[in-house]
Amino acid sequence: MTTRLTRLLTSTALALSALTMGGCALIESNVSNTTLSILEDGFTPPVLQVTDVEMACSFSMVNTPLVGAARNFYGDPSLMETVMLSSAGVCAENQAINEEMRYLRAARDKRADEAQDARISQKRLLAVAAQRQYAAFNRMKTKLEQKYFFKYGSSCPRFKRDFDELVYLLGSVAGLQAMQNDIAAQQAVGVPTDIAPLTEQAMGCLDNAKWWGAPDAARAVVWSIIPGGTEGKDVKGTFDRAMNQGEAKGVRLPHVMAAVAAQSADDRAGLRDIIKRFTSNRDFQPNPDYRLIDAIAQSQITNMSDRLWTQGAGTRTPIASLGKFWDDKADNIDADSFLK
């Protein structure tokens, strides 16, 4: 009854809006929403097939304000904004990791001023990432709740398009990233921590096999970061199954989530194992429809590897050495040999 009433009220409000909207506004609204539909269904799929993370990242940073301007013409670009803001968050995270590398090198050399400056810069960039990712989460949540008449984290939408499911997944993951980045930035943005339990419930609405094991991996991340959340949960088994599905489906996003959980728990051995696993499947083939998402996953795994390498050897991961480490004695790994 409540859902029917909500739909009736929404339909009535839309009808009244149409009656009161001028002729020019109606034309602008139709043109704007048609353009957005073309972008969602025609432009987004080819973009998701590219492998150049920096290009996609820069494209999102430049064009997100342009897409958002559709509101001036009575359009709602929230779904496209979710995708683009999520990508723009990757830009800020990559810049933040560069500053963290600078901090680690300065700390090794006992250059206190340089280390402090790098840490401040890193936190500023993490705040930018959190702000973009939180905006992506809110755009997704507000628009899809309005479109499908459900309550995020309490009930499930009945999706009509794969694009809407993808936005639901990316926006939810962005919410978790926003929360973690904001904590690392000393809560400069003020991202609410209740995003975590809401997302854990929301991920149960997606087909885990269809979306590369990512929904279950996201739930396992939440179990890992919430105090007492692992009780009665097979976290390791869930991550292992999710990574198997990601490898089989050609999108290794679950590996990133497992690595984030290990990093948050300061489980260096576990993190190293995940990084090695990321590159160990020689038969892996990226899903041609989602190559960009797998490329972003590789970029984030490389960032985590760079952090470990810089802490242990003073340099980033050497070329063609992702999945190897400076102290892998069994394989006669010599950090100096990578630099020759």
Coordinates of C-alpha atoms in Angstrom, one line a residue:
M1 CA 0.0 0.0 0.0
T2 CA 2.8 2.4 0.9
T3 CA 4.6 1.7 -2.4
R4 CA 1.5 2.2 -4.4
L5 CA 0.8 5.5 -2.6
T6 CA 4.3 6.7 -3.2
R7 CA 4.1 5.9 -6.9
L8 CA 0.7 7.7 -7.1
L9 CA 2.1 10.8 -5.4
T10 CA 5.2 10.8 -7.6
S11 CA 3.1 10.3 -10.8
T12 CA 0.8 13.2 -9.7
A13 CA 3.8 15.4 -9.0
L14 CA 5.3 14.7 -12.4
A15 CA 2.0 15.3 -14.2
L16 CA 1.6 18.7 -12.4
S17 CA 5.2 19.6 -13.3
A18 CA 4.5 18.8 -16.9
L19 CA 1.3 21.0 -16.9
T20 CA 3.0 23.9 -15.3
M21 CA 6.2 23.7 -17.3
G22 CA 6.4 26.1 -20.3
G23 CA 6.7 24.9 -23.9
C24 CA 10.3 25.8 -24.2
A25 CA 11.1 24.0 -20.9
L26 CA 9.3 20.9 -22.1
I27 CA 11.4 20.9 -25.3
E28 CA 14.6 21.4 -23.3
S29 CA 13.7 18.6 -20.9
N30 CA 13.0 16.2 -23.8
V31 CA 16.2 17.1 -25.6
S32 CA 18.3 16.9 -22.4
N33 CA 17.0 13.5 -21.3
T34 CA 17.3 12.1 -24.8
T35 CA 20.9 13.2 -24.9
L36 CA 21.6 11.7 -21.5
S37 CA 20.0 8.4 -22.6
I38 CA 22.3 8.4 -25.6
L39 CA 25.3 9.0 -23.3
E40 CA 24.3 6.2 -21.0
D41 CA 23.4 3.6 -23.6
G42 CA 25.7 4.7 -26.5
F43 CA 28.7 6.4 -25.2
T44 CA 29.4 4.6 -21.9
P45 CA 29.9 1.1 -23.2
P46 CA 32.8 2.0 -25.5
V47 CA 34.4 4.0 -22.7
L48 CA 34.2 1.0 -20.5
Q49 CA 36.1 -1.0 -23.1
V50 CA 39.3 1.2 -23.0
T51 CA 42.3 0.3 -20.9
D52 CA 43.9 3.7 -20.4
V53 CA 43.0 4.6 -16.8
E54 CA 44.6 8.1 -16.9
M55 CA 42.7 9.0 -20.1
A56 CA 39.3 7.8 -18.6
C57 CA 40.2 9.6 -15.4
S58 CA 41.0 12.9 -17.1
F59 CA 37.9 12.6 -19.3
S60 CA 35.8 12.3 -16.2
M61 CA 37.4 15.3 -14.4
V62 CA 36.9 17.5 -17.4
N63 CA 33.4 16.5 -18.5
T64 CA 31.6 15.8 -15.2
P65 CA 30.6 19.6 -14.8
L66 CA 29.5 19.5 -18.5
V67 CA 27.2 16.5 -17.9
G68 CA 25.9 18.1 -14.7
A69 CA 24.9 21.2 -16.7
A70 CA 22.0 19.1 -18.0
R71 CA 20.1 20.2 -14.9
N72 CA 19.9 23.7 -16.4
F73 CA 17.9 22.1 -19.2
Y74 CA 15.5 20.1 -16.9
G75 CA 17.5 16.8 -17.3
D76 CA 18.7 14.5 -14.5
P77 CA 22.3 13.4 -15.2
S78 CA 22.7 11.6 -11.8
L79 CA 23.5 8.2 -13.2
M80 CA 26.1 9.4 -15.6
E81 CA 27.5 11.6 -12.8
T82 CA 27.9 8.5 -10.6
V83 CA 30.0 6.8 -13.1
M84 CA 32.1 9.9 -13.8
L85 CA 32.6 11.0 -10.2
S86 CA 33.6 7.4 -9.3
S87 CA 36.3 7.6 -12.0
A88 CA 37.3 11.1 -10.9
G89 CA 37.8 9.8 -7.4
V90 CA 40.4 7.4 -8.8
C91 CA 42.3 10.5 -10.1
A92 CA 42.6 12.0 -6.6
E93 CA 43.5 8.6 -5.1
N94 CA 46.3 8.2 -7.6
Q95 CA 47.6 11.6 -6.7
A96 CA 47.3 10.8 -3.0
I97 CA 49.4 7.7 -3.4
N98 CA 52.1 9.7 -5.2
E99 CA 52.3 12.0 -2.1
E100 CA 52.4 8.9 0.2
M101 CA 55.4 7.6 -1.8
R102 CA 57.0 11.0 -1.3
Y103 CA 56.3 10.8 2.5
L104 CA 57.7 7.3 2.8
R105 CA 60.9 8.2 1.0
A106 CA 61.3 11.3 3.1
A107 CA 60.7 9.3 6.3
R108 CA 63.4 6.8 5.2
D109 CA 65.9 9.6 4.7
K110 CA 64.9 11.3 7.9
R111 CA 63.7 14.5 6.2
A112 CA 61.0 15.5 8.6
D113 CA 59.8 18.7 6.9
E114 CA 59.5 17.0 3.5
A115 CA 57.7 14.0 5.2
Q116 CA 55.2 16.3 7.0
D117 CA 54.5 18.3 3.8
A118 CA 53.9 15.1 1.8
R119 CA 51.5 13.7 4.5
I120 CA 49.5 17.0 4.5
S121 CA 49.2 16.9 0.7
Q122 CA 48.2 13.3 0.8
K123 CA 45.4 14.0 3.2
R124 CA 44.1 16.9 1.2
L125 CA 43.9 14.7 -1.9
L126 CA 42.2 11.9 0.0
A127 CA 39.6 14.5 1.1
V128 CA 39.1 15.4 -2.6
A129 CA 38.7 11.7 -3.4
A130 CA 36.2 11.2 -0.6
Q131 CA 34.2 14.2 -1.7
R132 CA 33.9 12.9 -5.2
Q133 CA 33.1 9.4 -4.1
Y134 CA 30.5 10.5 -1.6
A135 CA 28.8 12.6 -4.3
A136 CA 28.8 9.6 -6.6
F137 CA 27.1 7.5 -3.8
N138 CA 24.5 10.2 -3.2
R139 CA 23.7 10.7 -6.9
M140 CA 23.2 6.9 -7.3
K141 CA 21.1 6.5 -4.1
T142 CA 18.8 9.5 -4.7
K143 CA 18.2 8.8 -8.4
L144 CA 17.6 5.0 -8.2
E145 CA 15.4 5.3 -5.1
Q146 CA 13.3 7.8 -7.1
K147 CA 13.2 5.7 -10.2
Y148 CA 12.5 2.3 -8.6
F149 CA 10.6 3.2 -5.5
F150 CA 12.7 1.4 -2.9
K151 CA 14.8 2.2 0.1
Y152 CA 18.5 1.7 -0.3
G153 CA 19.8 -0.8 2.2
S154 CA 16.3 -1.9 3.3
S155 CA 14.7 -3.2 0.1
C156 CA 15.7 -4.1 -3.4
P157 CA 14.9 -2.4 -6.7
R158 CA 13.6 -4.3 -9.7
F159 CA 16.1 -3.2 -12.3
K160 CA 15.1 -2.7 -15.9
R161 CA 18.6 -2.0 -17.3
D162 CA 22.1 -3.4 -16.8
F163 CA 23.3 0.2 -16.8
D164 CA 21.3 0.9 -13.7
E165 CA 22.7 -2.2 -12.0
L166 CA 26.2 -1.1 -12.9
V167 CA 25.6 2.4 -11.4
Y168 CA 24.1 0.8 -8.3
L169 CA 27.3 -1.3 -7.9
L170 CA 29.8 1.5 -8.7
G171 CA 28.0 4.0 -6.5
S172 CA 27.9 1.6 -3.6
V173 CA 31.6 0.8 -3.9
A174 CA 32.3 4.6 -4.2
G175 CA 30.4 5.1 -0.9
L176 CA 32.7 2.6 0.9
Q177 CA 35.8 4.2 -0.6
A178 CA 34.5 7.7 0.4
M179 CA 34.1 6.5 4.0
Q180 CA 37.6 5.0 4.2
N181 CA 39.3 7.9 2.4
D182 CA 37.5 10.4 4.7
I183 CA 38.7 8.6 7.8
A184 CA 42.3 8.7 6.4
A185 CA 41.8 12.4 5.8
Q186 CA 40.8 13.0 9.4
Q187 CA 37.1 13.2 8.4
A188 CA 37.6 16.4 6.5
V189 CA 34.4 15.7 4.4
G190 CA 32.2 14.2 7.1
V191 CA 31.1 11.1 5.2
P192 CA 28.7 9.2 7.5
T193 CA 29.9 5.8 8.6
D194 CA 26.5 4.2 8.3
I195 CA 27.2 3.8 4.6
A196 CA 29.0 0.6 5.4
P197 CA 26.0 -1.4 6.9
L198 CA 23.7 0.1 4.3
T199 CA 26.0 -1.1 1.5
E200 CA 26.4 -4.5 3.0
Q201 CA 22.6 -5.0 2.8
A202 CA 22.3 -3.3 -0.6
M203 CA 24.8 -5.6 -2.2
G204 CA 22.5 -8.6 -1.6
C205 CA 20.3 -7.1 -4.3
L206 CA 22.7 -7.8 -7.1
D207 CA 23.5 -11.1 -8.9
N208 CA 27.0 -11.9 -7.6
A209 CA 28.0 -14.1 -10.5
K210 CA 26.8 -11.6 -13.1
W211 CA 28.8 -8.8 -11.5
W212 CA 32.2 -10.6 -11.3
G213 CA 31.9 -11.5 -7.6
A214 CA 32.1 -7.9 -6.6
P215 CA 28.9 -7.7 -4.6
D216 CA 30.0 -10.4 -2.2
A217 CA 33.5 -9.0 -2.0
A218 CA 32.0 -5.6 -1.0
R219 CA 30.0 -7.3 1.7
A220 CA 33.1 -9.0 3.0
V221 CA 34.9 -5.7 3.1
V222 CA 32.2 -4.3 5.4
W223 CA 32.4 -7.4 7.6
S224 CA 36.1 -6.8 7.9
I225 CA 36.0 -3.1 8.8
I226 CA 33.0 -3.1 11.2
P227 CA 33.9 -4.1 14.8
G228 CA 32.5 -7.6 15.4
G229 CA 31.4 -7.8 11.8
T230 CA 33.4 -11.0 11.1
E231 CA 31.6 -13.0 13.7
G232 CA 29.9 -16.0 12.1
K233 CA 31.1 -14.9 8.7
D234 CA 33.5 -16.8 6.4
V235 CA 35.4 -13.7 5.3
K236 CA 38.4 -15.4 3.7
G237 CA 36.2 -18.0 1.9
T238 CA 33.9 -15.2 0.6
F239 CA 36.9 -13.3 -0.8
D240 CA 38.4 -16.5 -2.3
R241 CA 35.1 -17.3 -4.1
A242 CA 34.7 -13.7 -5.2
M243 CA 38.2 -13.6 -6.6
N244 CA 37.6 -16.9 -8.5
Q245 CA 34.5 -15.4 -10.0
G246 CA 36.3 -12.2 -10.9
E247 CA 39.0 -14.2 -12.7
A248 CA 36.5 -16.3 -14.5
K249 CA 34.4 -13.3 -15.6
G250 CA 37.4 -11.1 -16.6
V251 CA 37.1 -8.3 -14.0
R252 CA 39.4 -8.5 -10.9
L253 CA 37.6 -5.9 -8.8
P254 CA 37.1 -8.5 -5.9
H255 CA 40.9 -8.7 -5.7
V256 CA 41.1 -5.0 -4.9
M257 CA 38.4 -5.3 -2.2
A258 CA 40.3 -8.3 -0.6
A259 CA 43.5 -6.3 -0.7
V260 CA 41.8 -3.3 0.9
A261 CA 40.5 -5.5 3.7
A262 CA 44.0 -7.0 4.3
Q263 CA 45.6 -3.5 4.2
S264 CA 43.1 -2.2 6.7
A265 CA 43.9 -5.1 9.0
D266 CA 47.6 -4.5 8.6
D267 CA 47.9 -8.1 7.2
R268 CA 50.9 -7.6 5.1
A269 CA 51.4 -11.3 4.4
G270 CA 47.8 -11.6 3.2
L271 CA 48.1 -8.4 1.1
R272 CA 51.2 -9.8 -0.6
D273 CA 49.4 -13.0 -1.4
I274 CA 46.5 -11.2 -3.0
I275 CA 48.9 -9.0 -5.1
K276 CA 50.7 -12.2 -6.2
R277 CA 47.4 -13.9 -7.0
F278 CA 46.3 -10.9 -9.1
T279 CA 49.1 -11.6 -11.6
S280 CA 49.4 -15.4 -11.2
N281 CA 46.6 -16.5 -13.5
R282 CA 48.4 -16.7 -16.8
D283 CA 45.1 -17.6 -18.7
F284 CA 43.3 -14.6 -17.4
Q285 CA 41.5 -12.6 -20.2
P286 CA 39.9 -9.2 -19.4
N287 CA 36.2 -9.0 -20.1
P288 CA 36.1 -6.9 -23.3
D289 CA 33.0 -5.0 -22.2
Y290 CA 34.5 -4.0 -18.8
R291 CA 38.2 -3.7 -19.6
L292 CA 38.4 -0.2 -18.0
I293 CA 37.2 -1.6 -14.6
D294 CA 39.8 -4.3 -14.7
A295 CA 42.4 -1.8 -15.6
I296 CA 41.4 0.4 -12.7
A297 CA 41.6 -2.7 -10.5
Q298 CA 45.2 -3.3 -11.7
S299 CA 46.1 0.4 -11.1
Q300 CA 44.8 0.2 -7.5
I301 CA 46.7 -3.1 -6.9
T302 CA 49.8 -1.5 -8.3
N303 CA 49.4 1.4 -5.9
M304 CA 49.3 -1.1 -2.9
S305 CA 52.3 -2.9 -4.3
D306 CA 54.1 0.4 -4.7
R307 CA 53.5 1.2 -1.0
L308 CA 55.0 -2.1 0.1
W309 CA 58.0 -1.7 -2.2
T310 CA 58.7 1.8 -1.1
Q311 CA 58.5 0.8 2.6
G312 CA 60.8 -2.2 2.0
A313 CA 63.1 -1.1 -0.8
G314 CA 62.7 2.7 -1.2
T315 CA 61.3 2.5 -4.8
R316 CA 58.0 1.8 -6.5
T317 CA 57.3 -1.6 -8.0
P318 CA 59.8 -2.1 -10.8
I319 CA 58.6 -2.5 -14.4
A320 CA 57.1 -5.9 -15.2
S321 CA 57.4 -6.9 -11.5
L322 CA 53.9 -6.7 -10.2
G323 CA 53.4 -9.7 -8.0
K324 CA 57.1 -9.9 -7.1
F325 CA 58.8 -8.5 -4.0
W326 CA 62.3 -7.4 -3.2
D327 CA 62.8 -10.1 -0.5
D328 CA 61.4 -13.1 -2.3
K329 CA 64.4 -15.3 -1.5
A330 CA 63.0 -18.4 -3.0
D331 CA 63.0 -16.8 -6.4
N332 CA 66.4 -15.2 -5.9
I333 CA 64.8 -11.8 -6.2
D334 CA 67.3 -8.9 -5.8
A335 CA 65.9 -5.4 -5.6
D336 CA 69.0 -4.0 -7.2
S337 CA 68.6 -6.2 -10.2
F338 CA 65.3 -4.5 -11.1
L339 CA 67.1 -1.2 -11.6
K340 CA 69.7 -2.4 -14.1

